[in-house]
Amino acid sequence: MMINAQTSPGVPLFLSDNHAMYRLTADATYLLLPIEEKEENANVNLVVSNETAQTFNVKLAVDHIDYFVPLDISRYKGKQVLLDIGFNANRRTTGDIKDYSCWKELKTASTFDTANREKFRPQYHHTPDWGWMNDPNGLFYKDGVYHLYFQHNPYGSQWENMSWGHSTSRDLIHWEHQPEAIMPDALGTIFSGCCVVDKNNTAGFGANSVIAIYTSAGRSQTQSLAYSTDDGRTFTKYDRNPIITSNVPDFRDPHVFWNEDTKQWNLILAAGQEMNIYTSDNLKDWTYASSFGHGYGNHDGVWECPDLVKLPVRGTNEYKWVLICNINPGGPFGGNATQYFVGQFDGHKFTCESKPEVTKWMDYGKDHYAAITFDNAPEGRNLLLGWMSNWQYANNVPTKQYRSANTLPRDMYLFNDGGETYVGVEPAKELLALRDRAVVKASFTLGSKTFKQLFKNPTGAYEIVADIAPATGSKLGLVLSNSKGEKVTMTYNTADKTFSMDRAKSGDTTFNEAFPAMTVAPVKGGGIKRLRIFVDNSSIEVFEADGRMAMTNLVFPAEPYNTLTLTSDGRCKVNSFTVYSIKK
Ligand code: FRU
């Protein structure tokens, strides 16, 4: 419902086949722009008093309207606003510019309706209210509140116009949407980056100010700084941006942290297929220290979105450093994935302790990317959050009002296995509070070839917890299915110590040929005794309960999976099997 909507509030002027202007008096909060996704982008200059107030790209509707996006014109109240619109000469639709459907459907309104219209929107994962989202950015915690910024297109549900959207939460699960935090400027659109809480006023913007450092994606990729003195609600851009430059073309995604060992700030960013490390005392002036990556791990794509964290090795008194390296493409099942390196860091140089050819992945699904940690997290936690999609098909998944969700938050630690040290990713403890009724509670033993059908639960959001003791060498199958015959087949193979998930028949898989897939994870650290499987309308995240195996995959079933079938080719004791519905 659009309150006080006024259709065709202005007058279009047609100057050529590719150029139009639209003039109106700004007397409402929003101008609602009609979008048609199959169109090419039109470039819009928002002109106020003969100056460009804003410029952005938007797929203005030509034939039909997929949805509307809100352009906030509230700050120009009473003024004349001119949209100077250049249509792309290569757009698919031919026909007279005067007949484009956008002219009749432009509306002003006092509100923008963000009520959910999507059946695939997750219930307990973060999503943007509207528009496209990719990487999480600037994650930090302060005074009881977690802040999540994200790569956002406020003017469409496909990648464009990168800005920092903003959401806040007290429990990492329930998120409240906040106004857009950082918008593009003359230096470029706002790509990925980080926030830190400057407790001791090292940057000079005030004690406890929040400092954002991000990539300005302009003619080159450079790093810029913005500061906030109202706990991350609004940011002021530093007047001496950019603060770090380079002639490397892919030069982005800075991540900053306070290094307690050396009492300095460190910054790590992606530079081509390496990670550059810098030091600073004031967050503004950075000194290059070293690069890591040449010859190490997977290099089948661009290195992006790094992080560097010191983690405890469980069961020892040791700490080691982990360098997180998101890579696209090059992931084990195509497209993007999160690899990491374990080693030591002296404040200047990261040294990997494994052989160069060793590759370690943090999650063995297809939909875990751009994962980074929260700054200043409470109780010394090392909290990780990722983007739950894959660049292979993220722009085509079957949603419209929004596109993409975040993964569940995970606590990171290290564990030793077979002479190597690996990252464990435990589902954050806040998820336990989401458990509602146990819709199934059972214990049983599966014999060879027998199966057990469990749970009829109409909703698409639940957690399955299974304590299992499969016979050595046996295979345990778990099939989630619905009445349409759509299914996801998971197999724990104790012989080759793998866990796999096949989503080839999981529902709508037709939107991109890279979507149907089978993903396979090695099972480390003595096998799986407890499985936790989080299902949320369009995603499945499987964890060995301590996080020594994680697999995140999207699915788009026509109706929720409401049946789980367990099979075993050997004896498998299921000591306890519970399905929890999820609290609203
Ligand atoms: C990773 C990434 C980053 C970049 C951002 C742009 O998904 O490509 O490297 O900063 O997305 O949206």
mmCIF file with all atom_site columns, C-alpha atoms in Angstrom, residues 37 69 72 77 105 152 154 158 171 200 235 245 295 314 328 356 388 408 427 470 487 504 536 558 563 565:
data_model
loop_
_atom_site.group_PDB
_atom_site.id
_atom_site.type_symbol
_atom_site.label_atom_id
_atom_site.label_alt_id
_atom_site.label_comp_id
_atom_site.label_asym_id
_atom_site.label_entity_id
_atom_site.label_seq_id
_atom_site.pdbx_PDB_ins_code
_atom_site.Cartn_x
_atom_site.Cartn_y
_atom_site.Cartn_z
_atom_site.occupancy
_atom_site.B_iso_or_equiv
_atom_site.pdbx_formal_charge
_atom_site.auth_seq_id
_atom_site.auth_comp_id
_atom_site.auth_asym_id
_atom_site.auth_atom_id
_atom_site.pdbx_PDB_model_num
ATOM 1  C CA . GLU A 1 37  ? 14.881 -5.984  -14.489 1.00 0.00 ? 37  GLU A CA 1
ATOM 2  C CA . VAL A 1 69  ? 12.319 1.486   -5.543  1.00 0.00 ? 69  VAL A CA 1
ATOM 3  C CA . ASP A 1 72  ? 14.459 9.873   -1.145  1.00 0.00 ? 72  ASP A CA 1
ATOM 4  C CA . LYS A 1 77  ? 11.360 19.824  -0.120  1.00 0.00 ? 77  LYS A CA 1
ATOM 5  C CA . GLU A 1 105 ? 3.996  4.994   -13.303 1.00 0.00 ? 105 GLU A CA 1
ATOM 6  C CA . HIS A 1 152 ? 23.584 -2.396  -1.142  1.00 0.00 ? 152 HIS A CA 1
ATOM 7  C CA . PRO A 1 154 ? 19.004 0.942   -3.003  1.00 0.00 ? 154 PRO A CA 1
ATOM 8  C CA . GLN A 1 158 ? 20.670 -6.488  -8.912  1.00 0.00 ? 158 GLN A CA 1
ATOM 9  C CA . ASP A 1 171 ? 21.222 -10.600 19.366  1.00 0.00 ? 171 ASP A CA 1
ATOM 10 C CA . ASN A 1 200 ? 41.462 6.084   22.464  1.00 0.00 ? 200 ASN A CA 1
ATOM 11 C CA . PHE A 1 235 ? 29.176 9.202   8.711   1.00 0.00 ? 235 PHE A CA 1
ATOM 12 C CA . THR A 1 245 ? 46.297 4.430   -3.378  1.00 0.00 ? 245 THR A CA 1
ATOM 13 C CA . GLY A 1 295 ? 52.281 -19.204 -4.520  1.00 0.00 ? 295 GLY A CA 1
ATOM 14 C CA . ARG A 1 314 ? 41.108 -25.512 21.310  1.00 0.00 ? 314 ARG A CA 1
ATOM 15 C CA . ASN A 1 328 ? 36.083 -15.536 -6.759  1.00 0.00 ? 328 ASN A CA 1
ATOM 16 C CA . PRO A 1 356 ? 52.133 -23.491 -0.104  1.00 0.00 ? 356 PRO A CA 1
ATOM 17 C CA . MET A 1 388 ? 24.972 -16.345 1.467   1.00 0.00 ? 388 MET A CA 1
ATOM 18 C CA . LEU A 1 408 ? 24.135 -17.392 10.177  1.00 0.00 ? 408 LEU A CA 1
ATOM 19 C CA . PRO A 1 427 ? 26.757 -21.619 15.085  1.00 0.00 ? 427 PRO A CA 1
ATOM 20 C CA . PRO A 1 470 ? 26.654 -44.771 12.414  1.00 0.00 ? 470 PRO A CA 1
ATOM 21 C CA . LYS A 1 487 ? 14.385 -32.975 -2.546  1.00 0.00 ? 487 LYS A CA 1
ATOM 22 C CA . ALA A 1 504 ? 20.098 -30.856 -8.273  1.00 0.00 ? 504 ALA A CA 1
ATOM 23 C CA . ASP A 1 536 ? 15.227 -21.239 6.501   1.00 0.00 ? 536 ASP A CA 1
ATOM 24 C CA . ALA A 1 558 ? 8.040  -24.687 -4.533  1.00 0.00 ? 558 ALA A CA 1
ATOM 25 C CA . THR A 1 563 ? 9.563  -34.622 5.305   1.00 0.00 ? 563 THR A CA 1
ATOM 26 C CA . THR A 1 565 ? 13.777 -39.527 5.384   1.00 0.00 ? 565 THR A CA 1
#
